[in-house]
Amino acid sequence: MDADPFTLFGANAVILIVTAFAFLAAWESHPQEVYWSSWSSANMTLALAVILFMIALGGQSLLPMILANCLLVLGYGLRWQAARQFSGRPSPLAVIIVPTVLTLGLFALPAIFAYRTAYIAVNIILAIQTIVIAYEFWRDRRDGLPSRYGLMLAYGLIAVSFSARVGQGILTSNGLTSYLPQDAWLQIHLFVALFHTTASGAFALSIAYERSTRELRDAALRDPLTGIHNRRAFEARLQEHLDSGASTNLAVIFFDIDYFKRINDQYGHAAGDAALRTCAEICTKNLRPTDFVARIGGEEFAVILPDISPRAALEATERIRRAVEKTVITHDARLFKVTMSAGLVHSSTVSCVDIDKLMKQADTGLYRAKNNGRNRTESVAA
């Protein structure tokens, strides 16, 4: 290892400052995403800590060393806050402040806490902090964002390095003569820190990009008024069922709000929107987690019921229809009700049916329900 500690500290400081400004730019573009502010503050705090370590390397004063360690703990506390904010969880200020104050006490009272005691204690604090941050990214790993694993690796490695320094302090039987022993262990730690600093900054940016991209993709498949899926998403999901051939006993339901134009004319379009949202909510509440509901037209909804018998599919359809019929909708202090007609088609041979045929048959059932008096369900054989 040719790089000396001063150079390695400097490289870490530069990367921390650059990424801090990158996070700040992201926050200015998306001020509602407060974790960018915490990430930027954390990196600037850590950069200042590293600069103070550089000053402490060649000086006799303990003040830079004390401040450096306190800022190091504070910086990782702010990174924990950023991780919690990213996942939408609260981040109590005490979790950030208490370790920092504890660190200040360890270094500000040398008569009580020897070099070795302070060295071991502060590295234990830092190891715990980085393990907890890694856990924050691990706990939501099922959201499908690959950069989580990069962040887990970055924080896991630095946690191992801090833990190794704890072991170094414990195994140094003759005691330490400095808060920052300049030996091979320090160089190894600074190389690990260099990787950690680079990886944590890069993956923090990429995980936010991944989530933003996923949210945009999801928004393209959702109806903005009701929040449920749209026609494009419905057809894609139905095609998946048909292509897989793994699901038999598939049912498709088309619902249509009866006399929807009258609602708009009598109560206004805002009332019509309230009716659409209410019907969408009722459909969602009365379906299984495996079922799929979408708004596929102005006042038309569609439902996919996989792995269901004809009788159970009819019962589910009627349950939704009756729930809508009984619900009183409130808008601008005015009360009104709506009803829905439904067309149901069930197929036990999914692989032999195409999407156009299923949708046409469900539409045929809906047309019959409308012609036969509305507020009813009509079933059509596949």
Coordinates of C-alpha atoms in Angstrom, one line a residue:
M1 CA 0.0 0.0 0.0
D2 CA 1.8 3.1 -1.2
A3 CA -0.8 5.7 -0.3
D4 CA -0.2 7.4 3.0
P5 CA -3.0 8.2 5.5
F6 CA -3.0 11.9 4.7
T7 CA -3.6 11.1 1.0
L8 CA -6.3 8.6 1.7
F9 CA -8.1 11.0 4.1
G10 CA -7.9 13.6 1.3
A11 CA -9.4 11.3 -1.3
N12 CA -12.3 10.5 1.0
A13 CA -12.9 14.1 1.8
V14 CA -13.1 15.0 -1.9
I15 CA -15.6 12.3 -2.7
L16 CA -17.7 13.2 0.2
I17 CA -17.9 16.9 -0.8
V18 CA -18.6 16.0 -4.4
T19 CA -21.5 13.7 -3.5
A20 CA -22.8 16.1 -0.9
F21 CA -23.2 18.7 -3.7
A22 CA -24.8 16.1 -5.9
F23 CA -27.3 15.3 -3.2
L24 CA -27.9 19.0 -2.7
A25 CA -28.7 19.4 -6.4
A26 CA -31.1 16.5 -6.2
W27 CA -32.8 18.2 -3.2
E28 CA -33.2 21.5 -5.1
S29 CA -34.8 19.6 -8.0
H30 CA -37.1 17.6 -5.6
P31 CA -37.6 19.6 -2.4
Q32 CA -40.3 17.3 -1.3
E33 CA -37.7 14.5 -1.0
V34 CA -36.2 15.5 2.3
Y35 CA -33.8 12.6 2.5
W36 CA -31.6 14.4 -0.1
S37 CA -31.1 17.2 2.5
S38 CA -30.1 14.7 5.2
W39 CA -27.7 12.8 2.8
S40 CA -26.1 16.1 1.8
S41 CA -25.7 17.3 5.4
A42 CA -24.4 13.9 6.4
N43 CA -21.7 13.9 3.7
M44 CA -20.6 17.5 4.4
T45 CA -20.4 16.6 8.1
L46 CA -18.3 13.5 7.3
A47 CA -16.1 15.5 5.0
L48 CA -15.4 18.1 7.7
A49 CA -14.6 15.2 10.1
V50 CA -12.1 13.8 7.6
I51 CA -10.5 17.2 7.1
L52 CA -10.1 17.5 10.9
F53 CA -8.5 14.1 11.0
M54 CA -6.0 15.3 8.4
I55 CA -5.2 18.3 10.7
A56 CA -4.9 16.1 13.7
L57 CA -2.3 13.9 12.0
G58 CA 0.3 16.5 12.1
G59 CA -0.8 18.6 15.1
Q60 CA -0.4 18.4 18.9
S61 CA -3.8 19.7 19.8
L62 CA -6.5 17.3 20.8
L63 CA -9.3 19.6 19.7
P64 CA -9.3 18.6 16.0
M65 CA -9.3 14.9 17.0
I66 CA -12.2 15.4 19.5
L67 CA -14.3 17.3 16.9
A68 CA -13.4 14.8 14.1
N69 CA -14.7 11.9 16.1
C70 CA -17.9 13.7 17.2
L71 CA -18.6 14.8 13.6
L72 CA -17.9 11.3 12.3
V73 CA -20.6 9.9 14.6
L74 CA -22.9 12.8 13.9
G75 CA -22.4 12.2 10.1
Y76 CA -23.4 8.6 10.3
G77 CA -26.4 9.5 12.5
L78 CA -27.5 11.8 9.7
R79 CA -27.1 9.0 7.1
W80 CA -29.3 6.8 9.3
Q81 CA -31.8 9.7 9.2
A82 CA -31.6 9.8 5.4
A83 CA -32.1 6.1 5.2
R84 CA -35.2 6.2 7.4
Q85 CA -36.6 9.2 5.5
F86 CA -36.1 7.3 2.2
S87 CA -38.2 4.4 3.5
G88 CA -40.8 6.8 5.0
R89 CA -40.0 5.9 8.6
P90 CA -39.6 8.4 11.5
S91 CA -36.1 9.3 12.6
P92 CA -36.1 10.4 16.3
L93 CA -33.5 13.2 16.8
A94 CA -32.3 11.5 20.0
V95 CA -30.9 8.6 18.0
I96 CA -28.6 11.1 16.3
I97 CA -27.8 13.3 19.2
V98 CA -27.1 10.8 22.0
P99 CA -24.2 8.9 20.3
T100 CA -22.6 12.2 19.4
V101 CA -22.8 13.5 23.0
L102 CA -21.5 10.2 24.3
T103 CA -18.6 10.4 21.9
L104 CA -17.8 14.0 23.1
G105 CA -17.7 12.7 26.6
L106 CA -15.3 9.9 25.8
F107 CA -12.8 12.3 24.1
A108 CA -13.3 15.4 26.2
L109 CA -12.6 13.6 29.5
P110 CA -9.1 12.0 29.0
A111 CA -8.6 11.8 32.7
I112 CA -11.5 9.3 32.9
F113 CA -11.3 7.6 29.5
A114 CA -7.9 6.5 28.3
Y115 CA -6.9 6.4 24.7
R116 CA -7.7 2.7 24.4
T117 CA -11.1 3.0 26.1
A118 CA -12.2 5.9 23.8
Y119 CA -10.8 4.3 20.7
I120 CA -12.7 1.0 21.4
A121 CA -15.9 2.8 22.4
V122 CA -16.2 5.2 19.4
N123 CA -15.5 2.3 17.0
I124 CA -18.2 0.3 18.7
I125 CA -20.6 3.2 18.2
L126 CA -19.6 3.6 14.5
A127 CA -19.9 -0.2 13.9
I128 CA -23.4 -0.2 15.4
Q129 CA -24.5 2.9 13.4
T130 CA -23.3 1.4 10.1
I131 CA -24.9 -2.0 10.8
V132 CA -28.2 -0.3 11.6
I133 CA -28.0 1.7 8.3
A134 CA -27.3 -1.4 6.3
Y135 CA -30.3 -3.0 8.0
E136 CA -32.5 0.0 7.0
F137 CA -31.8 -0.8 3.4
W138 CA -32.1 -4.6 3.9
R139 CA -35.5 -4.5 5.5
D140 CA -37.2 -3.2 2.3
R141 CA -35.3 -5.4 -0.1
R142 CA -38.5 -6.9 -1.5
D143 CA -39.3 -3.7 -3.3
G144 CA -37.2 -4.8 -6.2
L145 CA -34.6 -1.9 -6.2
P146 CA -31.2 -3.5 -7.0
S147 CA -29.1 -0.6 -5.6
R148 CA -30.3 -1.7 -2.1
Y149 CA -27.7 -4.5 -2.3
G150 CA -25.0 -2.1 -3.2
L151 CA -25.8 0.0 -0.2
M152 CA -25.9 -3.0 2.1
L153 CA -22.5 -4.1 0.8
A154 CA -21.0 -0.6 1.3
Y155 CA -22.3 -0.2 4.9
G156 CA -21.6 -3.8 5.7
L157 CA -17.9 -3.5 4.7
I158 CA -17.3 -0.4 6.7
A159 CA -19.1 -2.0 9.7
V160 CA -16.7 -4.9 9.4
S161 CA -13.8 -2.4 9.3
F162 CA -15.0 -0.5 12.4
S163 CA -15.5 -3.9 14.1
A164 CA -11.9 -4.8 13.2
R165 CA -10.7 -1.6 14.8
V166 CA -12.6 -2.5 18.0
G167 CA -10.7 -5.8 18.0
Q168 CA -7.4 -4.0 17.4
G169 CA -8.1 -1.9 20.5
I170 CA -8.9 -4.9 22.6
L171 CA -5.9 -6.9 21.5
T172 CA -3.4 -4.1 22.0
S173 CA -2.5 -5.2 25.5
N174 CA 0.2 -2.5 26.0
G175 CA -2.4 0.2 25.4
L176 CA -2.7 2.9 22.7
T177 CA -0.7 6.0 22.8
S178 CA -2.9 7.9 20.4
Y179 CA -6.6 8.3 19.5
L180 CA -5.5 7.6 15.9
P181 CA -2.7 5.0 15.7
Q182 CA -1.0 5.4 12.3
D183 CA -0.2 1.8 11.3
A184 CA -1.2 -0.7 8.6
W185 CA -4.6 -1.1 10.2
L186 CA -5.4 2.6 9.6
Q187 CA -4.3 2.3 5.9
I188 CA -6.5 -0.8 5.4
H189 CA -9.4 1.0 7.1
L190 CA -9.0 4.1 4.9
F191 CA -9.0 2.0 1.7
V192 CA -12.2 0.3 2.9
A193 CA -13.6 3.8 3.7
L194 CA -12.7 5.0 0.2
F195 CA -14.7 2.2 -1.3
H196 CA -17.5 2.8 1.1
T197 CA -17.6 6.5 0.4
T198 CA -17.7 6.0 -3.3
A199 CA -20.2 3.1 -3.3
S200 CA -22.6 4.7 -0.7
G201 CA -22.7 7.9 -2.7
A202 CA -23.2 6.2 -6.1
F203 CA -25.8 3.7 -4.9
A204 CA -27.7 6.4 -2.9
L205 CA -28.2 8.3 -6.2
S206 CA -29.0 5.1 -8.2
I207 CA -31.6 3.8 -5.7
A208 CA -33.5 7.1 -5.8
Y209 CA -33.4 6.9 -9.6
E210 CA -34.6 3.4 -9.6
R211 CA -37.5 4.2 -7.4
S212 CA -38.4 7.3 -9.4
T213 CA -38.4 5.2 -12.6
R214 CA -40.6 2.6 -11.0
E215 CA -43.0 5.2 -9.8
L216 CA -43.3 6.7 -13.3
R217 CA -43.8 3.3 -14.8
D218 CA -46.4 2.5 -12.3
A219 CA -48.1 5.9 -12.8
A220 CA -48.4 5.1 -16.5
L221 CA -50.4 2.0 -15.6
R222 CA -52.8 3.7 -13.1
D223 CA -55.9 5.7 -13.4
P224 CA -55.1 9.1 -11.9
L225 CA -58.7 9.6 -10.6
T226 CA -59.4 6.4 -8.8
G227 CA -55.8 5.2 -8.2
I228 CA -56.6 1.7 -9.5
H229 CA -55.0 0.3 -12.7
N230 CA -56.0 1.4 -16.2
R231 CA -57.0 -0.4 -19.4
R232 CA -53.4 -0.8 -20.5
A233 CA -52.5 -2.5 -17.2
F234 CA -55.6 -4.7 -17.3
E235 CA -55.0 -6.0 -20.8
A236 CA -51.3 -6.7 -19.9
R237 CA -52.3 -8.6 -16.8
L238 CA -55.0 -10.6 -18.6
Q239 CA -52.5 -11.5 -21.4
E240 CA -50.0 -12.7 -18.8
H241 CA -52.6 -15.1 -17.4
L242 CA -53.4 -16.4 -20.9
D243 CA -49.8 -16.7 -22.0
S244 CA -48.7 -18.6 -18.9
G245 CA -51.3 -21.3 -19.2
A246 CA -50.7 -22.0 -15.5
S247 CA -53.9 -20.5 -14.3
T248 CA -57.2 -22.3 -15.1
N249 CA -60.7 -21.4 -14.0
L250 CA -60.2 -17.7 -14.9
A251 CA -63.1 -15.2 -14.7
V252 CA -63.4 -11.7 -16.2
I253 CA -66.0 -9.2 -15.1
F254 CA -67.0 -6.0 -16.7
F255 CA -68.8 -3.5 -14.5
D256 CA -70.6 -0.3 -15.7
I257 CA -72.2 2.4 -13.6
D258 CA -75.9 2.7 -14.6
Y259 CA -77.1 6.1 -15.9
F260 CA -73.8 7.7 -15.2
K261 CA -74.6 10.7 -17.4
R262 CA -77.6 11.5 -15.3
I263 CA -75.4 11.7 -12.2
N264 CA -73.1 14.2 -14.0
D265 CA -76.1 16.2 -15.2
Q266 CA -77.9 16.2 -11.9
Y267 CA -75.1 16.5 -9.4
G268 CA -72.1 17.7 -11.4
H269 CA -69.0 16.1 -12.7
A270 CA -67.3 16.3 -9.3
A271 CA -70.1 14.1 -8.0
G272 CA -69.5 11.8 -10.9
D273 CA -65.8 11.6 -9.9
A274 CA -66.8 10.8 -6.3
A275 CA -69.0 8.0 -7.6
L276 CA -66.1 6.6 -9.7
R277 CA -63.8 6.7 -6.7
T278 CA -66.4 5.0 -4.5
C279 CA -67.0 2.2 -6.9
A280 CA -63.3 1.6 -7.4
E281 CA -62.8 1.4 -3.6
I282 CA -65.7 -1.0 -3.2
C283 CA -64.3 -3.3 -6.0
T284 CA -60.9 -3.3 -4.3
K285 CA -62.2 -4.0 -0.8
N286 CA -64.4 -6.9 -2.0
L287 CA -61.7 -8.8 -3.9
R288 CA -58.9 -11.2 -3.0
P289 CA -55.3 -10.1 -3.0
T290 CA -54.7 -12.2 -6.1
D291 CA -57.5 -10.5 -8.0
F292 CA -57.0 -7.5 -10.3
V293 CA -59.2 -4.5 -10.8
A294 CA -58.9 -1.7 -13.3
R295 CA -60.9 1.3 -14.7
I296 CA -61.0 0.6 -18.5
G297 CA -63.3 3.3 -19.6
G298 CA -65.3 6.4 -18.5
E299 CA -67.6 4.6 -16.0
E300 CA -66.5 1.1 -16.8
F301 CA -64.4 -1.2 -14.5
A302 CA -62.9 -4.6 -15.2
V303 CA -61.9 -7.4 -12.9
I304 CA -59.7 -10.5 -13.3
L305 CA -60.4 -13.4 -10.9
P306 CA -57.8 -16.2 -11.3
D307 CA -58.2 -19.7 -9.9
I308 CA -61.9 -19.4 -9.2
S309 CA -65.0 -21.6 -9.9
P310 CA -68.0 -20.2 -11.9
R311 CA -70.1 -20.1 -8.7
A312 CA -67.5 -18.3 -6.7
A313 CA -67.0 -15.8 -9.5
L314 CA -70.7 -15.1 -9.6
E315 CA -70.8 -14.6 -5.9
A316 CA -67.9 -12.2 -6.0
T317 CA -69.6 -10.2 -8.8
E318 CA -72.9 -10.0 -6.9
R319 CA -71.1 -9.1 -3.7
I320 CA -69.6 -6.0 -5.4
R321 CA -72.8 -5.1 -7.2
R322 CA -74.9 -5.3 -3.9
A323 CA -72.2 -3.3 -2.0
V324 CA -72.4 -0.5 -4.6
E325 CA -76.2 -0.5 -4.5
K326 CA -76.2 -0.1 -0.7
T327 CA -73.6 2.6 -0.5
V328 CA -74.6 6.2 0.0
I329 CA -72.3 8.7 -1.7
T330 CA -71.8 12.1 -0.2
H331 CA -70.7 15.1 -2.2
D332 CA -71.1 18.8 -1.2
A333 CA -73.6 17.8 1.5
R334 CA -75.7 16.0 -1.1
L335 CA -76.5 12.3 -0.8
F336 CA -77.0 10.0 -3.7
K337 CA -76.7 6.3 -4.7
V338 CA -75.6 4.5 -7.9
T339 CA -75.9 1.0 -9.2
M340 CA -73.7 -1.1 -11.5
S341 CA -74.5 -3.7 -14.1
A342 CA -72.1 -6.6 -14.7
G343 CA -71.1 -9.0 -17.4
L344 CA -69.2 -12.1 -16.3
V345 CA -67.3 -14.7 -18.4
H346 CA -65.6 -17.8 -16.9
S347 CA -63.2 -20.0 -18.7
S348 CA -61.7 -23.3 -17.4
T349 CA -59.3 -23.7 -20.4
V350 CA -57.3 -20.5 -20.3
S351 CA -54.7 -21.6 -22.8
C352 CA -57.3 -22.1 -25.5
V353 CA -58.9 -18.6 -25.1
D354 CA -57.5 -15.3 -26.5
I355 CA -57.8 -11.9 -24.8
D356 CA -60.1 -10.4 -27.4
K357 CA -62.6 -13.3 -27.1
L358 CA -62.8 -13.0 -23.3
M359 CA -63.2 -9.3 -23.3
K360 CA -65.9 -9.5 -26.0
Q361 CA -67.8 -12.1 -24.1
A362 CA -67.6 -10.1 -20.9
D363 CA -68.8 -7.1 -22.8
T364 CA -71.7 -9.2 -24.3
G365 CA -72.7 -10.1 -20.7
L366 CA -72.6 -6.4 -19.7
Y367 CA -74.7 -5.5 -22.7
R368 CA -77.3 -8.0 -21.7
A369 CA -77.4 -6.8 -18.2
K370 CA -78.1 -3.3 -19.4
N371 CA -80.8 -4.4 -21.7
N372 CA -82.5 -6.6 -19.1
G373 CA -83.1 -3.8 -16.6
R374 CA -79.6 -2.8 -15.3
N375 CA -78.3 -3.3 -11.7
R376 CA -77.9 -7.0 -12.4
T377 CA -75.2 -9.6 -13.5
E378 CA -75.4 -11.6 -16.7
S379 CA -73.0 -14.6 -17.2
V380 CA -71.7 -15.7 -20.6
A381 CA -70.0 -19.0 -21.3
A382 CA -66.5 -18.9 -22.6

